[in-house]
Tab-separated table of C-alpha atoms in Angstrom:
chain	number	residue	atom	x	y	z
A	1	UNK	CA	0.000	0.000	0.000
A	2	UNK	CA	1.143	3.517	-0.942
A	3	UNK	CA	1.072	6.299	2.076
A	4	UNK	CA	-1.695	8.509	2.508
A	5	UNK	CA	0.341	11.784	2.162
A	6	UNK	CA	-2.071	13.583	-0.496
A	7	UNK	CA	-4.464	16.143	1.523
A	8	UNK	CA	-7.092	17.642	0.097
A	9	UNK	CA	-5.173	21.103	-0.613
A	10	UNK	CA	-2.737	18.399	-2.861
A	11	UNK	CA	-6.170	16.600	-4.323
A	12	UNK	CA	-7.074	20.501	-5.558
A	13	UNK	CA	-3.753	21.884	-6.777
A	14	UNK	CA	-3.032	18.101	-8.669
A	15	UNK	CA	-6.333	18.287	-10.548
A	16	UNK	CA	-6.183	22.047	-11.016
A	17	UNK	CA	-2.633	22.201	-12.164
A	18	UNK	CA	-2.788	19.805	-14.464
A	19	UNK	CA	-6.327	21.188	-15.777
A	20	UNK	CA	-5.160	24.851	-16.449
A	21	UNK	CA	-2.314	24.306	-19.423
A	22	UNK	CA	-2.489	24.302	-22.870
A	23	UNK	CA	-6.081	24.548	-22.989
A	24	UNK	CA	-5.827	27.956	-21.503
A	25	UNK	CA	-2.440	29.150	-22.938
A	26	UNK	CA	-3.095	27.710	-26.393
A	27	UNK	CA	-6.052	26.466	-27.648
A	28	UNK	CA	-8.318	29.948	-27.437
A	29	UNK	CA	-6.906	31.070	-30.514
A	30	UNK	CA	-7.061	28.265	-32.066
A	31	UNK	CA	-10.934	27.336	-31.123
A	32	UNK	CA	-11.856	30.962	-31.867
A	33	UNK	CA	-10.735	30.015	-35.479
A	34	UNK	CA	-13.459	27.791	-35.589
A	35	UNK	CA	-16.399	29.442	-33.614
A	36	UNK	CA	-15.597	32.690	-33.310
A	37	UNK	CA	-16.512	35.241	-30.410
A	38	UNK	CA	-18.694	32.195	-29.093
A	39	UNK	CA	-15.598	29.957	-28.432
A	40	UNK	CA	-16.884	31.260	-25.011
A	41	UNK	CA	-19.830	29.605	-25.041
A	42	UNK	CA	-17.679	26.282	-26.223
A	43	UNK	CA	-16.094	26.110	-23.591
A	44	UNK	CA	-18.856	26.259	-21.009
A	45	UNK	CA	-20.437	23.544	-23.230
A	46	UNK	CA	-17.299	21.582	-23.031
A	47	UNK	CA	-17.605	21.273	-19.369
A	48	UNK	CA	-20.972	19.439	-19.389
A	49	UNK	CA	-20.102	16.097	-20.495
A	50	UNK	CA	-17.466	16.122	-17.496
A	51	UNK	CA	-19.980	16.330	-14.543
A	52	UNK	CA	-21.097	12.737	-15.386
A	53	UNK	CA	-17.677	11.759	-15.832
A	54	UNK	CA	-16.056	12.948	-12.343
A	55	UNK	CA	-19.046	11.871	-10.596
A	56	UNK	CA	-18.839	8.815	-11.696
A	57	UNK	CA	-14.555	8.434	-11.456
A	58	UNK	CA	-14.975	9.936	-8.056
A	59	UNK	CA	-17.041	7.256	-7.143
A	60	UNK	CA	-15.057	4.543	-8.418
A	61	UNK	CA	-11.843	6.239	-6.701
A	62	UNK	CA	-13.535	5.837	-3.626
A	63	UNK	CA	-14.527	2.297	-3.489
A	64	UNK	CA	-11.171	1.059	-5.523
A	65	UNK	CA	-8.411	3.682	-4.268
A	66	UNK	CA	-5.462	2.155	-5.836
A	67	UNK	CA	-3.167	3.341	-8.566
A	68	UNK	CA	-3.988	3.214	-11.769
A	69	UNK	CA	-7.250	5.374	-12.343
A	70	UNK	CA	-9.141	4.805	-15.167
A	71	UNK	CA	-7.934	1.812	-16.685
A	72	UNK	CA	-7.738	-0.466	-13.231
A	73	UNK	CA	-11.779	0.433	-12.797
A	74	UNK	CA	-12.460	-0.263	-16.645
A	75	UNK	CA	-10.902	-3.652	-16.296
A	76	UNK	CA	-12.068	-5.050	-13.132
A	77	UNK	CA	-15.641	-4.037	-13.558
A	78	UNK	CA	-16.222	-5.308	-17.331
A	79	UNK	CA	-12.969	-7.480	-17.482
A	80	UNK	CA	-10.065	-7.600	-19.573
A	81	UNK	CA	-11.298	-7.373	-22.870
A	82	UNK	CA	-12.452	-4.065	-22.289
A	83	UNK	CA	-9.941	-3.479	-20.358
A	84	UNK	CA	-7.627	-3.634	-23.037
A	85	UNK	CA	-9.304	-1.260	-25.113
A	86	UNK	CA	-9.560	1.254	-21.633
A	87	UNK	CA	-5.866	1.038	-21.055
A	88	UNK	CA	-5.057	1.776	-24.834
A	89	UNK	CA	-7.215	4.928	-25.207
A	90	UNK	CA	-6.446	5.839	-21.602
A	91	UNK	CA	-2.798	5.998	-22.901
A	92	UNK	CA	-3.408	7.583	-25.912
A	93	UNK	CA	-5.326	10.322	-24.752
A	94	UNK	CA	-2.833	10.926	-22.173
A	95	UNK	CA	0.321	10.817	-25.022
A	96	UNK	CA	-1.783	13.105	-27.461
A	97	UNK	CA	-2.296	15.958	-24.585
A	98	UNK	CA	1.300	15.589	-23.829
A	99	UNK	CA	2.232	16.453	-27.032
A	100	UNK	CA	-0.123	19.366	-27.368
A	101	UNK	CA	1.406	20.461	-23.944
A	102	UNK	CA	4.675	20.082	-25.226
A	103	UNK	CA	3.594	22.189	-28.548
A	104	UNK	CA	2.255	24.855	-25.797
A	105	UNK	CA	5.733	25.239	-24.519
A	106	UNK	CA	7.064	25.352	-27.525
A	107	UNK	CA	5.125	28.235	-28.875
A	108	UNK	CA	5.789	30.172	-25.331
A	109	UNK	CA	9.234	29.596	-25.434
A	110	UNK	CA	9.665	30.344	-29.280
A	111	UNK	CA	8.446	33.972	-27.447
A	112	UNK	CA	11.957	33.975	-26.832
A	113	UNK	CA	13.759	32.011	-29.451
A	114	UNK	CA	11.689	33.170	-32.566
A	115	UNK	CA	14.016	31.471	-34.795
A	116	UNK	CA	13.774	28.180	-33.621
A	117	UNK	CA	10.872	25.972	-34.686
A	118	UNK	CA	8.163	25.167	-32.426
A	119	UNK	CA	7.842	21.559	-34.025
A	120	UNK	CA	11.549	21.369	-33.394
A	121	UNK	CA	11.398	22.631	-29.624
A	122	UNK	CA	8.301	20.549	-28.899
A	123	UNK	CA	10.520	17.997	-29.872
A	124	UNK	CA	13.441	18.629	-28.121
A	125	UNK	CA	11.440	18.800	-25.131
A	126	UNK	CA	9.851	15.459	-25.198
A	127	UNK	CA	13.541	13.461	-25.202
A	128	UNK	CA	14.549	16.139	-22.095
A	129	UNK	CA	11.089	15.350	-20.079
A	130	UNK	CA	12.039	11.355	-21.306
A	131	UNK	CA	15.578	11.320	-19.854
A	132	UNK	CA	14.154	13.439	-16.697
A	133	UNK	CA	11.421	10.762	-16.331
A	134	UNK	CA	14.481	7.624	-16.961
A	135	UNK	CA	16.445	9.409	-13.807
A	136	UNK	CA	13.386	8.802	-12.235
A	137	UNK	CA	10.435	11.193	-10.899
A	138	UNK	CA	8.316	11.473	-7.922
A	139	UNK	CA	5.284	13.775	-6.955
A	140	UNK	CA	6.232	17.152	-4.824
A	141	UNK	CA	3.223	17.957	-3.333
A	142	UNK	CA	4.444	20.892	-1.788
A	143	UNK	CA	5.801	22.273	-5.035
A	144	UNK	CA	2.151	21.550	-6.746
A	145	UNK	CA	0.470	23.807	-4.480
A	146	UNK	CA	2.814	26.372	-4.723
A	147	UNK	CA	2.981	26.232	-8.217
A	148	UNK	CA	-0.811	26.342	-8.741
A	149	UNK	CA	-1.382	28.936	-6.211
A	150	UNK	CA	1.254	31.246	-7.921
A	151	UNK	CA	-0.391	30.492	-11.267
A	152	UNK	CA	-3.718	31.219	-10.021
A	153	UNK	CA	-2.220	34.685	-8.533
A	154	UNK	CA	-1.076	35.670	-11.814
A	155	UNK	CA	-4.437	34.673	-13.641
A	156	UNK	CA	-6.355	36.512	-11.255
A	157	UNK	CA	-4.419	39.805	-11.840
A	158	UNK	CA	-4.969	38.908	-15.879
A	159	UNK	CA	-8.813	38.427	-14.846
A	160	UNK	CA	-8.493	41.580	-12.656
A	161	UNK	CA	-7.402	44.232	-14.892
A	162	UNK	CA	-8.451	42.426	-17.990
A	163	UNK	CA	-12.029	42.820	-17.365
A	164	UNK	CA	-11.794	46.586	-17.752
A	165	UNK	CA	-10.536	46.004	-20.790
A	166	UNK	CA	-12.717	44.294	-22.707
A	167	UNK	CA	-14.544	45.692	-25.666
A	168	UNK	CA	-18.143	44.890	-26.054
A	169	UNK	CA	-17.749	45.145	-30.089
A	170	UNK	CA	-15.728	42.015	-30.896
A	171	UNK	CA	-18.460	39.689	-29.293
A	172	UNK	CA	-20.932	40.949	-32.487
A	173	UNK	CA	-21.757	38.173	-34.510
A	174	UNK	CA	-21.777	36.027	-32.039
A	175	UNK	CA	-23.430	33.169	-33.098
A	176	UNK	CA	-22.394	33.953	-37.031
A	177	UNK	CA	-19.878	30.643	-37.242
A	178	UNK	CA	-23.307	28.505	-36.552
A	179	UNK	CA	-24.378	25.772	-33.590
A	180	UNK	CA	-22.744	23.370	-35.486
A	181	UNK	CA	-19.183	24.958	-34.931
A	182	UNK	CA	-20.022	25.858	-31.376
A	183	UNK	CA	-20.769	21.905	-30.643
A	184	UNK	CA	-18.134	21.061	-32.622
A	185	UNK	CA	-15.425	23.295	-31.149
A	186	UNK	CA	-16.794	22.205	-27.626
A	187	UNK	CA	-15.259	18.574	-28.389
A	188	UNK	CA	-12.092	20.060	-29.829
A	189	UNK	CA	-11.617	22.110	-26.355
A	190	UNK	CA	-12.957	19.254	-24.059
A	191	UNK	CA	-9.052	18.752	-23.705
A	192	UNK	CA	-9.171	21.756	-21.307
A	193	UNK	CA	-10.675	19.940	-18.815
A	194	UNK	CA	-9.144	16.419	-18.387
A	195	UNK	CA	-6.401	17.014	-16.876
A	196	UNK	CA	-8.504	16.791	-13.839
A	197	UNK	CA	-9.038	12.937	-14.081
A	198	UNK	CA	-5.150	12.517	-12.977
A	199	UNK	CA	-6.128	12.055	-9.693
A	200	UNK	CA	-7.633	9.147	-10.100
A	201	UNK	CA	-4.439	7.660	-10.836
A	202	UNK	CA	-3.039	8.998	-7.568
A	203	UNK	CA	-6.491	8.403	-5.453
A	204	UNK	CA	-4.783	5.256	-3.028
A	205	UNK	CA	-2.393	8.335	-1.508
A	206	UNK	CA	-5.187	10.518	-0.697
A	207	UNK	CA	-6.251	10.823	3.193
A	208	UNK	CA	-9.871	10.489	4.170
A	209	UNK	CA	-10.857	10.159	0.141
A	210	UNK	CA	-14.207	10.195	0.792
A	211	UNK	CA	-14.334	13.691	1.440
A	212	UNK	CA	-11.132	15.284	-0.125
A	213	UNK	CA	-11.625	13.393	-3.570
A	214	UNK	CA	-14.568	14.842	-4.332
A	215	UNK	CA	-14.517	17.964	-2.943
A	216	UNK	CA	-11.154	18.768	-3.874
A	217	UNK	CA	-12.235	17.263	-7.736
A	218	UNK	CA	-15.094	19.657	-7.576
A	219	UNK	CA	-13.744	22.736	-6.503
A	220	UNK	CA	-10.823	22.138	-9.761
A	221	UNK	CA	-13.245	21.690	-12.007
A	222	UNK	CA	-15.091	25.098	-10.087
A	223	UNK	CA	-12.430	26.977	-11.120
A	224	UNK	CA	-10.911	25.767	-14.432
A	225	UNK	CA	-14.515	26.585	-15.788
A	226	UNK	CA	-14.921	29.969	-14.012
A	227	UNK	CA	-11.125	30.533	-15.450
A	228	UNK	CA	-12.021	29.138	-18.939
A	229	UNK	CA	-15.066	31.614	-18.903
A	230	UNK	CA	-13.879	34.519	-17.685
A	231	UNK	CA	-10.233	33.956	-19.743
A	232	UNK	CA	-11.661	33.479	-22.912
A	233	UNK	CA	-14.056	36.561	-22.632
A	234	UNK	CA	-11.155	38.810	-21.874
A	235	UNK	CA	-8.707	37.231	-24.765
A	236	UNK	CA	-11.811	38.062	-27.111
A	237	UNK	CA	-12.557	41.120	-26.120
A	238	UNK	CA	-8.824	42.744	-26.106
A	239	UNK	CA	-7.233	41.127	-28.919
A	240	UNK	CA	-8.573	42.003	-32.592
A	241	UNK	CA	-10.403	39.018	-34.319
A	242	UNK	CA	-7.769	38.717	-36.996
A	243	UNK	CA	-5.138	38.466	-34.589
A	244	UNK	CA	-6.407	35.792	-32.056
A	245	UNK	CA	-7.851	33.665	-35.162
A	246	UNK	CA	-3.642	33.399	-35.850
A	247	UNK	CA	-2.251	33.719	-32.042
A	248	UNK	CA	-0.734	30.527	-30.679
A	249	UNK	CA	0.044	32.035	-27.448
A	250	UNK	CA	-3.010	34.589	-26.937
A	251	UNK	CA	-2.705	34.906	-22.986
A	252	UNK	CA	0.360	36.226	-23.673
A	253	UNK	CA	-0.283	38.545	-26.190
A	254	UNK	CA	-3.521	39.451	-23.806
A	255	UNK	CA	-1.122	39.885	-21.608
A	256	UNK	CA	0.914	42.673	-23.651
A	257	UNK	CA	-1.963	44.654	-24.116
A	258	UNK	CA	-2.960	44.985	-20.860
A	259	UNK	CA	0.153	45.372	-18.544
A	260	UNK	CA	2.789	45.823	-21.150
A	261	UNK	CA	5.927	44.296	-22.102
A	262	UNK	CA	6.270	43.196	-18.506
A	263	UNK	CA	3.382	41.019	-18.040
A	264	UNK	CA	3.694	39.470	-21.350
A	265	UNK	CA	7.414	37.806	-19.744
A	266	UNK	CA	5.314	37.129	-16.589
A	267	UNK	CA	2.694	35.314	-17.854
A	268	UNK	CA	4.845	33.418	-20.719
A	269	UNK	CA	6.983	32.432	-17.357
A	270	UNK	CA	3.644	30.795	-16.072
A	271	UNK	CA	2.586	29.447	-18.787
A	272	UNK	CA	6.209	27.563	-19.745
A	273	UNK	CA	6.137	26.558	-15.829
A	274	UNK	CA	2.627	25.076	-16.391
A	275	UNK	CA	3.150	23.412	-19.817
A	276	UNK	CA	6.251	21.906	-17.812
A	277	UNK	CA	4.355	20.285	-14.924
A	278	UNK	CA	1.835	18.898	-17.142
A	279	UNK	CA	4.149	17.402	-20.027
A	280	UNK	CA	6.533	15.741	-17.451
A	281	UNK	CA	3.062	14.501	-15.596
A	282	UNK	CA	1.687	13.268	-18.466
A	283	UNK	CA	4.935	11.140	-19.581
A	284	UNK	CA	4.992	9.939	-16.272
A	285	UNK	CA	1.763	8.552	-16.095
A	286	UNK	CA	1.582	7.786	-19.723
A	287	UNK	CA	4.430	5.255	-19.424
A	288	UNK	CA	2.378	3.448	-16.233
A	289	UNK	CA	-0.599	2.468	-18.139
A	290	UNK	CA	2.110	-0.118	-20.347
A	291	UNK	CA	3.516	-1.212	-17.076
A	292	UNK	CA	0.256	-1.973	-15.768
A	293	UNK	CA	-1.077	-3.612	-18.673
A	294	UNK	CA	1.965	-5.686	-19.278
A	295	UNK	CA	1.451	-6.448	-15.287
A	296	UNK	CA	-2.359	-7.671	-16.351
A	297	UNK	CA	-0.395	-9.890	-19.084
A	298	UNK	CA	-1.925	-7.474	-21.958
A	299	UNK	CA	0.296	-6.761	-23.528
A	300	UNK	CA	4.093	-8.304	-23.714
A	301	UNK	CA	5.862	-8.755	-20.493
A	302	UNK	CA	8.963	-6.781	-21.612
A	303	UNK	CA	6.875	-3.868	-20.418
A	304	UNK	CA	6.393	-4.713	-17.258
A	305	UNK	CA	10.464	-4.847	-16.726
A	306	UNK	CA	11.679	-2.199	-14.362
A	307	UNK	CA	15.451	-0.597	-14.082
A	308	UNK	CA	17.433	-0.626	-11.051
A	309	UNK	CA	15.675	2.709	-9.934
A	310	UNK	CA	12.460	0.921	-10.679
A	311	UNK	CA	11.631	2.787	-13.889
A	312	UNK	CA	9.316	1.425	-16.482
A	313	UNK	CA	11.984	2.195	-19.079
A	314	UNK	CA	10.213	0.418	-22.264
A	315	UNK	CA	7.071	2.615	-21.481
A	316	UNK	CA	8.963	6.322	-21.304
A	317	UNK	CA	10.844	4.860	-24.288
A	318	UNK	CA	7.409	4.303	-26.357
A	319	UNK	CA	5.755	6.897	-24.891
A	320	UNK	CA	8.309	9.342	-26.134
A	321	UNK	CA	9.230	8.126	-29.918
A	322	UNK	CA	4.923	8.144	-30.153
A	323	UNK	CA	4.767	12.078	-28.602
A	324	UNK	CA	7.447	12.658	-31.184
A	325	UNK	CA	5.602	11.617	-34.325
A	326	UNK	CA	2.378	12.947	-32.971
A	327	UNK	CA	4.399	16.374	-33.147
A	328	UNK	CA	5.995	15.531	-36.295
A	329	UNK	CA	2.806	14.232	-38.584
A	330	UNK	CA	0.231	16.062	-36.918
A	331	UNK	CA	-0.919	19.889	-36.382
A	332	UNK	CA	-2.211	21.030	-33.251
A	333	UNK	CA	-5.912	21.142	-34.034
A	334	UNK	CA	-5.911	17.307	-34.684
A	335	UNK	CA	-3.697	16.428	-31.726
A	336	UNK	CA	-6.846	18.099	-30.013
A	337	UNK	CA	-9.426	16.702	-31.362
A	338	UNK	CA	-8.028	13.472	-31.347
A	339	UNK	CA	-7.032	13.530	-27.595
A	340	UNK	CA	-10.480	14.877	-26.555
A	341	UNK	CA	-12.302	11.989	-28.529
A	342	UNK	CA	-10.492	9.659	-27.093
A	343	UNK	CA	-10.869	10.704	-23.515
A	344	UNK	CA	-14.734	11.217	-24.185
A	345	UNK	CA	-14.771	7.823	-25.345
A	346	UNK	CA	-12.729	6.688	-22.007
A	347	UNK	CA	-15.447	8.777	-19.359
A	348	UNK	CA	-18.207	6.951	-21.718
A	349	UNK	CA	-17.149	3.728	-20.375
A	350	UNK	CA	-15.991	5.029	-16.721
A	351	UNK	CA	-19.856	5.833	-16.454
A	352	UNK	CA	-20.907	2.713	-17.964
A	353	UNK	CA	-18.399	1.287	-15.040
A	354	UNK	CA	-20.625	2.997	-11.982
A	355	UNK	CA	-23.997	1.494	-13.483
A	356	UNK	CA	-22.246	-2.489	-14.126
A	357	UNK	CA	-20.677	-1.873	-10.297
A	358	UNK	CA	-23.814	-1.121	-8.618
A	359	UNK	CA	-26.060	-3.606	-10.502
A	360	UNK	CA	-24.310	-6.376	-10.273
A	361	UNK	CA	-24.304	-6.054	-6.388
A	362	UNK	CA	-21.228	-6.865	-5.643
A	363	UNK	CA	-20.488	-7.315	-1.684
A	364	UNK	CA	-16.941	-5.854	-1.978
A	365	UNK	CA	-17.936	-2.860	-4.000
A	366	UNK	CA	-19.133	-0.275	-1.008
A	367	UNK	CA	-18.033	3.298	-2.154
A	368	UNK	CA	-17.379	5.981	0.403
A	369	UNK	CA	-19.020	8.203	-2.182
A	370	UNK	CA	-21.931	7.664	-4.447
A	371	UNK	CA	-23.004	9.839	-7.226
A	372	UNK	CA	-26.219	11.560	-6.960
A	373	UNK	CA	-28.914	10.705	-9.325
A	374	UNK	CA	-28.053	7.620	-10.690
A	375	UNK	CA	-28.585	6.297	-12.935
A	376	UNK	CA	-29.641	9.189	-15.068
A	377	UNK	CA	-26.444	10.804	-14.336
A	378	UNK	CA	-24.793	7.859	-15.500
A	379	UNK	CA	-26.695	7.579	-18.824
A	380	UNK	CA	-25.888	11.292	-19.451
A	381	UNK	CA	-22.661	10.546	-18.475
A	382	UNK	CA	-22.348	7.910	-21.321
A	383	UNK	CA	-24.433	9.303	-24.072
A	384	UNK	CA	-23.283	12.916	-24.237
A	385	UNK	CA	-19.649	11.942	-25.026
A	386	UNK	CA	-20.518	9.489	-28.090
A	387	UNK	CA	-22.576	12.881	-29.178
A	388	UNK	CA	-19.630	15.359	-29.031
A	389	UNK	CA	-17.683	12.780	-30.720
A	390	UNK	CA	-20.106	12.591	-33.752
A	391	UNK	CA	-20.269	16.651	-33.681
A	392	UNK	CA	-16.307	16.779	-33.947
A	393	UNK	CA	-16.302	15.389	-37.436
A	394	UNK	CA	-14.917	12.429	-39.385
A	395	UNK	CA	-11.257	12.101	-38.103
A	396	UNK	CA	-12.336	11.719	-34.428
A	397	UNK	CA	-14.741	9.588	-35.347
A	398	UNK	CA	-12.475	7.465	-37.095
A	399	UNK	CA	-9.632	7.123	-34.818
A	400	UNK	CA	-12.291	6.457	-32.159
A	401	UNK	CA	-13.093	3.424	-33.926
A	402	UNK	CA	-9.970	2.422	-35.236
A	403	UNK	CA	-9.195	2.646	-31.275
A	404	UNK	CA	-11.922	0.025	-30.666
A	405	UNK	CA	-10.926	-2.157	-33.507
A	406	UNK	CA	-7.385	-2.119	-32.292
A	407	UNK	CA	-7.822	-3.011	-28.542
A	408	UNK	CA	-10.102	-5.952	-30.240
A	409	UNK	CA	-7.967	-7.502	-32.059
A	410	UNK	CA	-5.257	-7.462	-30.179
A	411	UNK	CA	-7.200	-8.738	-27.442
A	412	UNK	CA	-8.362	-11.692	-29.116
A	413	UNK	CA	-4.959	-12.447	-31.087
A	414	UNK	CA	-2.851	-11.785	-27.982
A	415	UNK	CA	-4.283	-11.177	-24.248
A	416	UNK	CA	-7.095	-13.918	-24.318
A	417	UNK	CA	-5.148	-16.555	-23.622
A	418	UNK	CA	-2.886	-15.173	-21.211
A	419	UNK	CA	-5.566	-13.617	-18.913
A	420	UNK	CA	-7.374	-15.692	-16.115
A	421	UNK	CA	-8.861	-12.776	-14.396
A	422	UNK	CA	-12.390	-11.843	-14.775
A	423	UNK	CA	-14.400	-8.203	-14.319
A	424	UNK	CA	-17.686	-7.728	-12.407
A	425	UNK	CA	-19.576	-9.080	-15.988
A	426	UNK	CA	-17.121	-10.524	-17.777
């Protein structure tokens, strides 16, 4: 058993730190492309979905509060096969928003070396956080809370004085893009919010998890949407259309506007500091869900071997060379939408998880939390994300099923045979 170190001031700054990155410091510009003055409205959208989805994960945390998160519940309440396909798209989703992190920081740093490439630095900076993560890396509470807090302090000053600010003529025409590009751009900004989930992966270190999982879940998720809001609204109303349509780091040229020269270096500061946390995060846990799986006899066992500083050293290794072509092949709209689908697609099945728990009335399933208003949170919870999906467009929808297809077959061809353990169904 791990310690129980993780109070609920750690549960808050974990999920909020990792929640208020790229989708903050890069996407608005990007999403306002496609919806215009009502990316605002997007990203209050966006949130929806993720009520369900925390619910239900908090739930789960609470009655199985080991590491792991979303893949250990998906496989021991509908078994391995679906397990298989949980643990891939858990690990996808969690290499595709590392990359776009990594892009983030790339684009904030270029601030400062404008004639290097961001592709390049992205780069660069996924074999540094690799060979960090090889040395071996371990969770600083402390330094998570006063990270977050000193982000927060910064983004309330931008909130602050950007409010003034704002001018009420570049939200005309709001609606002009359409509904469908407000839905749609909801699914490509969903990626804002998941960075939240991370604590389920951490949820056996948490004290008294009844009450600090959830609460500390919901107050994150409180305040990335209040930020997301209120953010968004400013970076629209300050920075001409033409320019935020183009602007791959708009907080910072927000930022410009309204304090001058000096707050643009302050908040590009935060914003490299937060891209860092969450890209070195996200290869950290991204090279545990291999480990675990290979564990589970998923997938080969070489995965599963550790070095002599226990370090899952095939899974950084992967992890890394797939971040890298992701950066490479891909430009940062699709590395969106494709890591939002497939996180939709995971919370479909974490919700689906709750309702095969409860009903099949299992003795040694006895949350200390239980969501409210089951099970039509629950159906919400899984019906609303295979919506989004379909409102995002083709590609989403087919790497979403080319997901499903893969984690099939190589469950049948490979993992069948090797598994004896069984779910709550199957």
């Amino acid at each position: 058993m791990l310690k129980k170190e993780l109070t609920l001031l750690n549960v808050y700054a974990i999920a909020t730190g990792t929640t208020l990155s790229a989708g903050f410091f890069l996407l608005p510009g990007i999403a306002f492309n496609e919806a215009g003055p009502a990316v605002v409205l997007s990203y209050m959208i966006a949130a929806i979905p993720l009520i369900p989805a925390m619910f239900s994960m908090v739930e789960l945390s609470t009655a199985m509060p080991r590491a792991g998160g979303a893949y250990y519940f998906l496989d021991r309440s509908k078994g391995p096969f679906v397990g298989t396909i949980g643990g891939l798209g858990t690990w996808l989703a969690l290499v595709f928003k590392t990359a776009f992190a990594l892009i983030g920081m790339g684009a904030y740093l270029s601030i400062f070396w404008p004639e290097v490439p961001i592709v390049m630095l992205a780069v660069i900076l996924a074999v540094l956080f690799g060979i960090v993560n090889l040395f071996g890396a371990k969770k600083t509470g402390t330094f998570q809370v006063f990270m977050v807090f000193a982000l927060l302090l910064i983004l309330l000053a931008f909130i602050g004085k950007g409010i003034p600010e704002i001018n009420s003529v570049h939200f005309e025409g709001f609606f002009d893009k359409g509904t469908v590009s407000i839905i749609s751009t909801a699914g490509l900004v969903y990626i804002s919010y998941v960075g939240v989930t991370n604590i389920a992966s951490v949820a056996e270190e948490v004290q008294n998890p009844e009450r600090n999982l959830p609460l500390g879940v919901f107050l994150a998720i409180g305040t990335a949407i209040i930020v997301y809001a209120v953010g968004t609204t400013i970076m629209v109303g300050v920075l001409p259309a033409n320019e935020l349509a183009q602007d791959l780091t708009p907080v910072a040229s927000t930022a410009e506007i309204i304090f001058g020269e000096w707050g643009k270096i302050a908040v590009t500061v935060a914003a490299v500091i937060a891209f860092a946390s969450v890209a070195n995060a996200g290869i950290l846990s991204a090279s545990r869900y291999p480990l675990a799986m290979s564990r589970d006899h998923l997938i080969p066992s070489k995965f599963a071997k550790l070095t002599a500083r226990n370090i899952p050293h095939y899974g950084i290794a992967v992890t890394v060379v797939l971040i890298i072509l992701l950066v490479l092949t891909l430009d940062i709209a699709r590395i969106a939408k494709l890591a939002s689908a497939f996180q939709l697609l995971m919370f479909a099945l974490i919700c689906l998880a709750v309702v095969v728990m409860r009903e099949s009335q299992i003795e040694a399933y006895d949350p200390g939390y239980r969501s409210p208003f089951y099970p039509w949170m629950q159906i919400f919870g899984v019906f609303s994300p295979l919506w989004l999906i379909a409102e995002m467009g083709a590609l989403p929808i087919l790497f979403s099923l080319g997901l499903v297809t893969l984690g099939t077959v190589w469950y049948f061809a490979y993992a069948q045979n090797r598994v004896v353990r069984s779910g709550a169904i199957y």
